[in-house]
Each structure stands twice: as structure tokens, then as C-alpha cells.
Coordinates of C-alpha atoms and ligand atoms in Angstrom, one line a residue:
M513 CA 6.0 -14.0 -11.6
N514 CA 9.2 -12.1 -11.0
H515 CA 10.2 -14.9 -8.6
K516 CA 9.8 -17.5 -11.4
R517 CA 11.8 -15.4 -13.9
V518 CA 14.7 -15.3 -11.4
L519 CA 14.5 -19.0 -11.0
R520 CA 14.6 -19.6 -14.7
L521 CA 17.6 -17.4 -15.0
A522 CA 19.3 -19.3 -12.3
V523 CA 18.6 -22.6 -14.2
T524 CA 20.0 -21.2 -17.4
V525 CA 23.2 -20.1 -15.7
A526 CA 23.6 -23.4 -14.0
A527 CA 23.0 -25.3 -17.3
T528 CA 25.4 -23.1 -19.2
G529 CA 28.0 -23.6 -16.5
A530 CA 27.7 -27.3 -16.7
L531 CA 27.8 -27.4 -20.5
A532 CA 30.9 -25.2 -20.4
A533 CA 32.4 -27.7 -18.0
G534 CA 31.9 -30.3 -20.6
M535 CA 29.3 -32.3 -18.7
T536 CA 26.6 -34.1 -20.6
M537 CA 23.5 -32.5 -19.2
T538 CA 20.0 -31.6 -20.3
L539 CA 17.7 -29.1 -18.8
T540 CA 15.8 -31.9 -17.1
S541 CA 18.8 -32.5 -15.0
T542 CA 19.0 -29.0 -13.6
A543 CA 17.4 -27.5 -10.5
S544 CA 13.6 -26.9 -10.5
A545 CA 11.4 -25.2 -8.0
G546 CA 8.5 -27.4 -6.9
T547 CA 7.0 -26.4 -3.6
T548 CA 5.5 -29.6 -2.6
L549 CA 6.9 -33.1 -2.4
K550 CA 4.5 -34.4 -5.0
A551 CA 5.1 -31.6 -7.5
S552 CA 8.9 -31.8 -7.1
A553 CA 8.9 -35.5 -7.5
A554 CA 6.5 -35.4 -10.5
E555 CA 8.8 -32.8 -12.2
K556 CA 11.4 -35.5 -12.1
G557 CA 9.1 -38.3 -13.3
R558 CA 8.7 -39.8 -9.9
Y559 CA 6.0 -40.2 -7.3
F560 CA 6.2 -39.3 -3.6
G561 CA 3.9 -41.4 -1.4
A562 CA 2.8 -42.0 2.2
A563 CA 1.5 -45.0 4.1
V564 CA -2.1 -44.3 5.2
A565 CA -3.8 -45.6 8.2
G566 CA -7.5 -45.9 7.3
Q567 CA -8.8 -44.4 10.6
K568 CA -6.7 -41.2 10.0
L569 CA -8.7 -40.4 6.8
S570 CA -11.2 -38.5 9.1
D571 CA -8.4 -36.3 10.6
N572 CA -8.4 -32.9 8.8
T573 CA -4.8 -32.0 9.5
Y574 CA -3.7 -35.4 8.3
V575 CA -5.8 -35.4 5.1
T576 CA -4.8 -31.8 4.3
I577 CA -1.1 -32.8 4.3
L578 CA -1.7 -36.1 2.6
N579 CA -3.5 -34.5 -0.4
R580 CA -1.2 -31.4 -0.6
E581 CA 2.1 -33.3 -0.5
F582 CA 1.6 -36.9 -1.7
N583 CA 0.6 -38.3 -5.1
S584 CA 0.9 -42.0 -4.1
V585 CA -0.6 -43.9 -1.2
V586 CA -0.2 -47.3 0.3
A587 CA -2.4 -49.0 3.0
E588 CA -0.4 -49.3 6.2
N589 CA -2.4 -52.3 7.2
D590 CA -5.7 -52.4 5.3
M591 CA -4.6 -54.7 2.4
K592 CA -2.7 -57.2 4.5
W593 CA -3.9 -60.8 4.7
D594 CA -5.4 -60.6 8.2
A595 CA -7.4 -57.6 7.1
T596 CA -8.6 -58.9 3.7
E597 CA -9.3 -62.6 4.4
P598 CA -10.1 -62.8 8.2
Q599 CA -11.7 -66.2 7.6
Q600 CA -10.7 -68.5 4.8
G601 CA -12.6 -67.6 1.7
R602 CA -14.4 -64.6 3.3
F603 CA -12.9 -61.5 1.8
V604 CA -13.2 -58.0 3.3
Y605 CA -12.2 -55.0 1.2
T606 CA -13.7 -52.2 3.1
G607 CA -10.5 -50.6 4.2
G608 CA -8.7 -51.1 0.9
D609 CA -11.6 -49.9 -1.2
R610 CA -11.8 -46.7 1.0
L611 CA -8.2 -46.0 0.4
V612 CA -8.5 -46.6 -3.4
S613 CA -11.5 -44.2 -3.5
H614 CA -9.6 -41.6 -1.6
A615 CA -6.7 -42.0 -4.0
Q616 CA -8.8 -41.8 -7.1
A617 CA -10.6 -38.7 -5.9
N618 CA -7.3 -37.0 -5.2
G619 CA -5.1 -38.0 -8.2
Q620 CA -3.0 -40.4 -6.2
S621 CA -1.7 -43.7 -7.4
V622 CA -1.9 -46.7 -5.1
R623 CA 0.8 -49.2 -4.0
G624 CA -0.6 -52.5 -2.8
H625 CA 0.9 -53.9 0.4
A626 CA 1.3 -56.8 0.9
L627 CA -0.1 -60.0 -0.7
L628 CA 2.0 -62.5 1.2
W629 CA 4.0 -61.9 4.4
Y630 CA 5.0 -64.1 7.3
Q631 CA 3.5 -61.6 9.7
Q632 CA -0.1 -60.4 10.0
Q633 CA -1.5 -63.6 8.7
P634 CA -5.0 -64.4 9.8
G635 CA -5.1 -67.1 12.6
W636 CA -6.5 -69.8 10.2
A637 CA -3.5 -69.4 7.9
Q638 CA -1.0 -69.4 10.7
N639 CA -2.3 -72.8 11.6
M640 CA -2.0 -74.2 8.1
S641 CA 0.9 -75.9 6.3
G642 CA 1.9 -77.9 3.3
S643 CA -0.3 -78.1 0.2
A644 CA -3.3 -76.7 2.0
L645 CA -1.4 -73.6 2.8
R646 CA 0.1 -73.4 -0.6
S647 CA -3.3 -73.4 -2.3
A648 CA -4.8 -71.0 0.3
M649 CA -2.0 -68.5 -0.2
I650 CA -2.1 -68.6 -4.0
N651 CA -5.9 -68.2 -3.8
H652 CA -5.4 -65.2 -1.5
V653 CA -3.0 -63.6 -4.1
T654 CA -5.4 -64.3 -6.9
Q655 CA -8.5 -63.0 -5.1
V656 CA -7.0 -59.9 -3.7
A657 CA -5.1 -58.9 -6.9
T658 CA -8.2 -59.6 -8.9
H659 CA -10.4 -57.4 -6.7
F660 CA -8.0 -54.5 -7.0
R661 CA -7.2 -55.2 -10.7
G662 CA -6.5 -52.1 -12.7
K663 CA -6.3 -49.9 -9.6
I664 CA -2.8 -50.7 -8.2
H665 CA 0.4 -49.1 -9.6
S666 CA 2.7 -51.6 -7.9
W667 CA 2.0 -54.6 -5.6
D668 CA 4.3 -55.8 -2.9
V669 CA 3.6 -59.4 -3.9
V670 CA 6.0 -60.9 -1.3
N671 CA 7.2 -59.0 1.8
E672 CA 10.2 -59.8 4.0
A673 CA 11.0 -63.3 2.9
F674 CA 14.7 -63.1 3.6
A675 CA 16.5 -63.7 6.9
D676 CA 18.4 -61.0 8.8
G677 CA 22.1 -61.5 9.4
N678 CA 24.8 -63.0 7.3
S679 CA 23.2 -66.0 5.8
G680 CA 21.7 -64.3 2.7
A681 CA 19.1 -67.1 2.9
R682 CA 15.4 -67.2 3.0
R683 CA 13.6 -66.6 6.3
D684 CA 12.0 -69.7 7.8
S685 CA 8.2 -69.3 7.9
N686 CA 5.1 -71.4 7.2
L687 CA 5.1 -69.9 3.7
Q688 CA 8.7 -70.9 3.1
R689 CA 8.1 -74.4 4.3
T690 CA 5.5 -75.0 1.5
G691 CA 8.5 -75.1 -0.9
N692 CA 11.2 -72.7 -2.1
D693 CA 9.2 -71.9 -5.2
W694 CA 6.5 -70.2 -3.2
I695 CA 7.7 -66.7 -4.1
E696 CA 7.7 -67.3 -7.9
A697 CA 4.3 -69.1 -7.6
A698 CA 3.0 -65.9 -5.9
F699 CA 4.4 -63.7 -8.7
Y700 CA 2.9 -65.8 -11.5
A701 CA -0.5 -65.8 -9.7
A702 CA -0.4 -62.0 -9.2
R703 CA 0.6 -61.4 -12.9
A704 CA -2.3 -63.5 -14.1
A705 CA -4.8 -61.7 -11.8
D706 CA -3.6 -58.1 -12.5
P707 CA -1.4 -57.9 -15.6
G708 CA -1.3 -54.1 -15.3
A709 CA 0.3 -53.9 -11.9
K710 CA 4.1 -53.8 -11.4
L711 CA 5.0 -56.7 -9.2
C712 CA 7.5 -56.0 -6.4
Y713 CA 9.5 -57.9 -3.8
N714 CA 9.8 -55.7 -0.7
D715 CA 12.2 -56.0 2.3
Y716 CA 14.1 -54.1 5.1
N717 CA 17.7 -54.1 6.2
T718 CA 18.6 -53.9 2.5
D719 CA 19.9 -50.4 2.8
G720 CA 23.3 -51.0 1.2
I721 CA 25.2 -54.0 -0.1
N722 CA 25.1 -56.6 2.6
A723 CA 24.4 -60.3 2.9
K724 CA 20.7 -59.9 3.0
S725 CA 20.4 -57.6 0.0
T726 CA 22.8 -59.8 -1.9
G727 CA 20.6 -62.8 -1.2
I728 CA 17.6 -60.9 -2.6
Y729 CA 19.7 -59.7 -5.5
N730 CA 20.6 -63.3 -6.5
M731 CA 16.9 -64.2 -6.3
V732 CA 15.9 -61.3 -8.5
R733 CA 18.7 -62.1 -11.0
D734 CA 17.5 -65.7 -11.1
F735 CA 13.9 -64.7 -11.6
R736 CA 14.8 -62.3 -14.4
S737 CA 16.9 -64.9 -16.2
R738 CA 14.0 -67.5 -16.0
G739 CA 11.2 -65.0 -16.9
V740 CA 9.5 -65.1 -13.6
P741 CA 7.3 -61.9 -13.7
I742 CA 9.0 -59.5 -11.3
D743 CA 9.1 -55.8 -12.2
C744 CA 10.4 -54.0 -9.1
V745 CA 12.1 -54.3 -5.7
G746 CA 11.1 -52.2 -2.7
F747 CA 13.7 -51.0 -0.2
Q748 CA 11.8 -50.3 3.0
S749 CA 14.5 -48.1 4.5
H750 CA 13.5 -47.9 8.1
L751 CA 16.7 -46.1 9.1
G752 CA 18.7 -45.3 12.2
T753 CA 21.3 -42.6 12.6
S754 CA 23.5 -43.2 9.6
L755 CA 23.1 -44.1 5.9
A756 CA 25.3 -46.7 4.3
S757 CA 27.8 -45.2 1.8
D758 CA 26.8 -47.8 -0.8
Y759 CA 23.0 -47.2 -0.4
Q760 CA 22.8 -45.8 -4.0
A761 CA 25.2 -48.4 -5.4
N762 CA 22.9 -51.1 -4.0
L763 CA 19.8 -49.5 -5.7
Q764 CA 21.8 -49.3 -8.9
R765 CA 22.9 -52.9 -9.0
F766 CA 19.2 -54.0 -8.7
A767 CA 18.2 -51.5 -11.4
D768 CA 20.9 -53.0 -13.6
L769 CA 19.0 -56.3 -13.5
G770 CA 16.2 -54.6 -15.4
V771 CA 13.8 -54.0 -12.5
D772 CA 12.5 -50.7 -11.1
V773 CA 13.4 -49.8 -7.6
Q774 CA 11.4 -47.9 -5.1
I775 CA 11.9 -46.6 -1.6
T776 CA 8.8 -48.1 0.1
E777 CA 8.7 -47.4 3.8
L778 CA 11.1 -44.6 4.5
D779 CA 11.4 -43.3 8.1
V780 CA 14.5 -42.2 10.0
M781 CA 15.4 -41.9 13.7
S782 CA 15.3 -38.3 14.8
G783 CA 18.5 -36.6 15.9
G784 CA 21.3 -34.5 14.3
N785 CA 21.4 -36.5 11.2
Q786 CA 17.8 -37.0 10.3
A787 CA 17.5 -34.3 7.7
N788 CA 20.8 -35.4 6.1
I789 CA 19.8 -39.0 5.9
F790 CA 16.4 -38.2 4.4
A791 CA 18.2 -36.0 1.8
G792 CA 20.8 -38.8 1.2
V793 CA 18.1 -41.3 0.5
T794 CA 16.3 -38.9 -1.8
R795 CA 19.4 -38.0 -3.7
A796 CA 20.3 -41.7 -4.2
C797 CA 16.8 -42.4 -5.6
M798 CA 17.1 -39.4 -8.0
N799 CA 20.5 -40.6 -9.1
V800 CA 19.1 -44.0 -10.2
S801 CA 17.0 -43.6 -13.2
R802 CA 15.0 -46.7 -12.4
C803 CA 14.2 -45.4 -8.9
T804 CA 10.6 -44.5 -9.6
G805 CA 9.3 -43.2 -6.3
I806 CA 9.7 -42.7 -2.5
T807 CA 7.1 -43.5 0.1
T808 CA 7.4 -42.5 3.8
W809 CA 5.8 -44.9 6.3
G810 CA 3.2 -42.5 7.5
V811 CA 2.6 -38.7 7.3
R812 CA 3.4 -37.0 10.7
D813 CA 5.6 -38.1 13.6
C814 CA 2.6 -39.1 15.6
D815 CA 1.2 -41.3 12.8
S816 CA 4.4 -43.4 12.8
W817 CA 4.7 -47.0 14.0
R818 CA 8.1 -45.8 15.4
G819 CA 6.4 -43.7 18.1
S820 CA 8.9 -41.6 20.0
D821 CA 11.5 -41.8 17.2
N822 CA 9.8 -38.8 15.5
A823 CA 10.8 -40.5 12.3
L824 CA 8.8 -38.6 9.6
L825 CA 8.7 -35.3 7.7
F826 CA 5.9 -33.5 9.6
E827 CA 5.3 -32.6 13.2
C828 CA 2.0 -33.6 14.7
S829 CA 0.7 -30.1 14.4
G830 CA 1.3 -30.4 10.6
N831 CA 4.4 -28.2 10.6
K832 CA 7.1 -29.1 8.2
K833 CA 10.3 -30.3 9.8
A834 CA 13.9 -29.6 8.7
A835 CA 13.9 -33.1 7.1
Y836 CA 11.0 -32.0 4.9
T837 CA 13.0 -29.1 3.5
S838 CA 16.0 -31.3 2.9
V839 CA 13.9 -33.8 1.0
L840 CA 12.2 -31.1 -1.1
N841 CA 15.6 -29.5 -1.9
A842 CA 17.0 -32.9 -2.9
L843 CA 14.0 -33.6 -5.2
N844 CA 14.4 -30.2 -6.8
A845 CA 18.1 -30.6 -7.3
G846 CA 18.0 -34.1 -8.6
P847 CA 18.1 -35.2 -12.2
G848 CA 14.9 -36.1 -14.0
I849 CA 14.4 -39.6 -15.4
T850 CA 16.4 -39.5 -18.6
P851 CA 14.2 -39.3 -21.7
S852 CA 14.5 -42.2 -24.1
P853 CA 17.5 -42.1 -26.5
T854 CA 15.3 -41.2 -29.5
T855 CA 14.2 -38.1 -27.6
P856 CA 17.2 -35.9 -26.8
G857 CA 16.3 -33.5 -24.0
P858 CA 16.2 -29.9 -24.8
T859 CA 19.6 -28.1 -24.4
T860 CA 18.1 -24.6 -24.7
P861 CA 16.9 -22.7 -21.6
G862 CA 13.8 -23.7 -19.9
P863 CA 10.1 -24.1 -20.4
T864 CA 8.1 -21.0 -20.9
T865 CA 5.1 -22.7 -19.4
P866 CA 4.7 -22.7 -15.6
P867 CA 5.4 -26.0 -13.7
P868 CA 2.6 -28.6 -13.9
T869 CA 1.2 -27.9 -10.4
T870 CA 0.4 -24.2 -11.3
P871 CA -2.3 -24.2 -13.9
P872 CA -1.5 -21.4 -16.4
P873 CA -4.2 -18.7 -16.8
T874 CA -4.4 -19.5 -20.5
T875 CA -3.7 -22.6 -22.5
P876 CA -0.2 -22.4 -24.0
P877 CA 0.2 -23.6 -27.6
P878 CA 1.5 -27.1 -28.1
G879 CA 5.3 -27.3 -28.0
P880 CA 7.4 -27.4 -31.1
D881 CA 8.3 -31.0 -30.6
G882 CA 5.1 -32.1 -28.8
C883 CA 5.8 -35.4 -27.2
T884 CA 7.2 -38.8 -27.9
A885 CA 6.2 -42.2 -26.8
S886 CA 8.1 -45.5 -26.5
V887 CA 6.6 -48.9 -25.6
S888 CA 8.0 -51.9 -23.8
L889 CA 6.2 -55.2 -24.2
N890 CA 5.8 -58.1 -21.9
S891 CA 4.3 -60.9 -24.2
W892 CA 3.3 -64.4 -23.8
T893 CA 1.5 -66.8 -26.2
G894 CA -1.9 -65.2 -26.9
G895 CA -1.4 -62.0 -24.9
F896 CA 0.7 -59.1 -23.9
V897 CA 1.0 -56.1 -21.5
A898 CA 2.4 -52.9 -23.0
S899 CA 3.9 -50.2 -20.8
V900 CA 4.1 -46.9 -22.7
K901 CA 6.4 -44.0 -21.7
V902 CA 5.2 -40.6 -22.8
T903 CA 7.9 -37.8 -22.8
A904 CA 7.0 -34.2 -23.2
G905 CA 8.9 -32.0 -25.6
S906 CA 10.5 -28.7 -24.8
A907 CA 7.2 -26.8 -24.2
G908 CA 5.6 -29.4 -22.0
T909 CA 2.0 -30.6 -22.6
N910 CA -1.5 -29.8 -21.4
G911 CA -2.6 -33.2 -22.5
W912 CA -1.5 -36.0 -24.9
N913 CA -2.8 -38.7 -27.2
V914 CA -0.9 -41.8 -28.1
S915 CA -2.0 -43.9 -31.1
V916 CA -0.9 -47.5 -31.8
T917 CA -1.9 -49.6 -34.7
L918 CA -2.3 -53.2 -33.6
P919 CA -1.7 -56.2 -35.9
G920 CA -4.8 -58.1 -37.1
G921 CA -6.2 -60.4 -34.4
A922 CA -4.9 -58.2 -31.5
S923 CA -7.3 -56.5 -29.2
V924 CA -6.9 -54.2 -26.1
T925 CA -8.8 -55.6 -23.1
N926 CA -7.7 -53.3 -20.3
T927 CA -6.0 -49.9 -20.0
W928 CA -4.6 -48.0 -17.0
S929 CA -3.5 -44.4 -16.5
A930 CA -5.1 -43.5 -19.8
T931 CA -8.4 -43.8 -21.6
A932 CA -8.6 -45.9 -24.7
S933 CA -10.8 -45.3 -27.7
G934 CA -11.2 -48.4 -29.9
S935 CA -9.8 -51.8 -29.1
T936 CA -8.6 -53.2 -32.4
G937 CA -6.7 -51.7 -35.4
T938 CA -5.7 -48.1 -34.6
V939 CA -6.3 -47.5 -30.9
R940 CA -6.0 -44.0 -29.4
F941 CA -5.0 -43.5 -25.7
T942 CA -5.7 -40.2 -24.1
N943 CA -4.3 -38.9 -20.8
V944 CA -6.4 -39.1 -17.6
N945 CA -6.8 -36.0 -15.5
Y946 CA -3.7 -36.3 -13.4
N947 CA -1.1 -37.1 -16.0
G948 CA -1.9 -34.9 -19.0
R949 CA 0.0 -31.8 -17.8
L950 CA 3.7 -32.5 -18.2
G951 CA 6.7 -30.1 -17.8
A952 CA 9.4 -30.0 -20.4
G953 CA 11.1 -33.4 -20.8
Q954 CA 8.9 -34.9 -18.1
V955 CA 7.9 -38.5 -18.4
T956 CA 4.7 -40.3 -17.5
E957 CA 3.6 -43.9 -18.0
F958 CA 0.4 -45.7 -18.9
G959 CA -0.3 -49.2 -20.0
F960 CA -2.6 -51.6 -21.6
Q961 CA -3.2 -55.3 -21.8
G962 CA -4.4 -57.2 -24.8
T963 CA -5.0 -60.5 -26.5
G964 CA -3.1 -61.6 -29.6
S965 CA 0.3 -60.1 -30.4
A966 CA 1.4 -56.5 -30.3
A967 CA 4.9 -57.3 -31.6
G968 CA 6.4 -54.4 -33.5
V969 CA 3.8 -51.7 -32.6
T970 CA 5.2 -48.2 -32.8
P971 CA 3.4 -45.5 -30.7
T972 CA 2.8 -42.0 -32.1
C973 CA 2.4 -39.2 -29.5
T974 CA 0.5 -35.9 -30.1
A975 CA 0.6 -33.1 -27.5
S976 CA -2.2 -30.7 -26.8
Ligands
G2I1522 O1 6.7 -52.8 11.1 C1 6.8 -51.8 10.3 C2 6.6 -52.2 8.8 C3 7.7 -53.1 8.3 N1 7.5 -53.5 7.0 C4 6.2 -54.0 6.6 C5 5.0 -53.1 7.1 O2 3.8 -53.7 6.9 C6 5.2 -52.8 8.6 O3 4.1 -52.0 9.0 C7 3.6 -52.1 10.3 C8 2.5 -51.1 10.5 O4 3.1 -49.8 10.5 C9 1.9 -51.3 11.9 O5 0.8 -50.5 12.1 O6 3.2 -53.4 10.5 C10 2.7 -53.6 11.8 C11 2.4 -55.1 12.0 O7 3.5 -55.9 12.0 C12 1.5 -52.8 12.1 O8 1.2 -52.9 13.5 C13 -0.1 -53.4 13.7 C14 -0.2 -53.9 15.1 O9 0.8 -55.0 15.3 C15 -1.5 -54.4 15.4 O10 -1.6 -54.8 16.7 C16 -2.6 -53.4 15.1 O11 -3.9 -53.9 15.2 O12 -1.1 -52.4 13.5 C17 -2.4 -52.9 13.7 C18 -3.3 -51.8 13.3 O13 -3.1 -50.6 14.0

């Protein structure tokens, strides 16, 4: 307890100093004191994830770290094309379903990886071309995204479609040879199959402003301008011994196109700079308000595809490495995602409730300004997907409800990260178990899909 009081005092002093220095700053942008990666990321409105190899889910040391530190998971291999459709039209979801169950039991969200990729295709697809391959690949996207519908936070719809080097062009592959529009066709198919999932393009060697990242940037800009349904870009960030000085600027230029960005497969060569590079990547993500989460590609060094590079945050024994501490500190020091403009962050000293990962012994009263909600709509003729941001007021929340009144003829058909009561007229959405407890100014998101039009809906948030 004393320890917490000291930390709060330190936060107050830091905030006062910054205000005195004339900076625009809210309490959400001061230091916090999470003690796990997931708690510290969540305090800043982000997730912290790991790639999971299905066979490791029976390893106790591995699972203990996974559940203690990570609130997002992605299948390292189990949702790829060769794993999910080994023979054409025969779908196998054993590994993917096992990971989703693990995630749901442990309050973790799931990234889907990857619907289409030139590697790890089943043999039958490798041997296909032309219109037969085009229909097989779109069917694959539709079937897999439909199977996991409502369970995936973000899908890597297309992985690694750009060439390395200076061309900035598409990579040659059997997929590319079906026609340059294969990527947008895949995004449209994924949106139709799972309208609630964020749809991402994911690639490597995009760790800064370079020819390859610029090629991708131009594609994303084109997609946004033509309404192709892309919501996010993943930066794998398999890194060596240095970090490009424009790493953050590169994330920011994509964010400025109106997409979220995520660090999706982070690992870093060991050596003198490892901890600094991990911290630099984390800081860059925290400094970009649309950078919604970081995933490391594995849990411990010995789980990594990079073998002797010792590229991750934990030793095989489970011990935390220096890089772990540097990431945790960077998460704690980073700004939170800025609350929406209608919700100025509190400028007075901190929350009197403990941070969200430490359940308070008694239920604190609802905060003076409860919570606020804002909605962003993705609409088409006859339907819509609504993403709702819930921002806690200065006392945080133990739970929340958001009500929306839909126009006549509109109806909610699907909800994620919240529970809906009712489907027409006034519909009330209540937090699920892992996103009800929010720290002061913290943001969480849920969504719903519907038929009809939701134009003009205004959400009302109530905290408990
Ligand atoms: O290559 C690193 C990553 C680059 N970005 C996309 C990711 O999907 C990719 O992950 C790696 C996995 O970490 C490896 O585990 O993708 C590799 C495939 O290209 C995965 O390796 C494969 C082996 O090639 C297979 O022989 C093996 O059966 O892992 C399989 C399962 O252990």
C-alpha cells in the first residue's frame, strides 16, 4: 500500500512538472506501475501478445508465462493454409480451435494468422494457378474466416505480398499471378465472412521508411481511397542489431492513412543492443496513438524460430531477461491512447482505485464522470459494423453499459467484446469479464454488426 502511495505521489509530481513546463498532458500520459506486460499495456489501452505453438500448451513453464504476461495470442502455425485445409475442401480446425479455447478461458484476444501467404500453402494449392487458384483461395478465406467468425480481434488477411529490395513492387507468387487484385479480393471476402474482425496486411522488412514499406503504404492509401476494407497494417519487426531511426515515423505515416498499426512478430537478435531495441520499438508503438498492440513471436528464447539468436523476452527457464524489463518500463512510461476529444482526460492527480489487475478489496463507488463512448461506423447498403470506444472517467470503472437507440428497421445481429441485450430499438451492451475494469482514462473497444442503417446513433455510457 505504502508503495502505491509513493508511486502516486511520483506521478503527481511528474504531471505538475510537465504542466508547469507548458506541455499539454493528461494523467493518462504519465508513468504508471504495471508489473506485467499485459497489465502495463492494458493501462495504456493496448494489448501485449505472443505467438503460440500449439504443442507448447502442455508445457507448464510456458503456459504460466503466457497467461501471466500476455493478453493476446496468435497461432504461430495452426491457422495457416497448410494446417487448416490440407486437402482441398477438407478443413481442419483442431489447432486453431484449441488456441481460441485457451484464449477465451484466459481473457486473451486472438489475432488470426494468416489467411493467404505465398509460403506454407498445402501442396494442392502450390500446384494450382489461374482462375482455379483464385476461387480456391477466396473459398479458403471465406471458410476459415467464417469458422472463426466473432472470435478473432484482427486477421492477417494477406501476409508478405511485397518483394524485398528496392522495387517497392509485389512479390511474384502463384497468388500474385492470379491478378493484381487478389489482395483486395481477399479483403472483401474476409469482411463478408467476419465483419467484426479488423482486417490487416502484414509484412517484414518494413521497419522504417524504405522502398518496401513505401510500396505497401501506396497500396494501403489506394485501398483506403477506394473503400477496400482494410483496417490495420502489421509490422512484423524481426530485428537485428539496430533499429531504424524512422521506425516510429513509418508507423505514424500508416496511422495517418486511417488504419491501426500493430507490431506483430517482434523478436530481436541478442547482444548489447537487444534491450534497447525492444524498448525503442515499444516506445514507438506507445507514441503512435493508433498503434494498438505488440506481439512477440514466441514466449521464451527456446520457443523462437530464430533458435540461437535468443531473440525473445524470457530465458528458457522462464526467467525475465533485461529486455523484458526494458519493455515493461517503456510500456509504463508511455502515453495512453488519447481519449476522444469530447472526453478531456483528467488533469487532477491520479485514480484512487488500484490498477485494473489488482482487484480492490471492496467495490469503489462509480466515478464522478463515469465513462463516455464514441462510435465509428462502417456502413454499406443494408448493413453496418459499429466499433465503439469506451473511455473510463477519472475514477475508472468496475464495469460499464453502453446504450444505443437504433433507427427503425435496424437490428443487431452479432456482438463482440460485449454482451447485447435486445437487438432493435434501444440496445444495451454490457462489458464482458475481461474488459469491465478500466483504470482512469483507459479505453477499451467492443463492436456490433447489424442489418439496416445505424446512421447517427449516439452511444450513452454508464459506469458501475
Ligand atoms: O518465418 C518467421 C515468420 C515470418 N512471418 C510469418 C510467420 O508465419 C513466420 O513464422 C514461421 C514460424 O515461426 C515457423 O514455426 O513460419 C515458419 C514457416 O515458414 C514456421 O516454420 C515451420 C517449419 O517450416 C515447418 O517445417 C514446421 O513443420 O514450422 C512448422 C511447425 O513447427
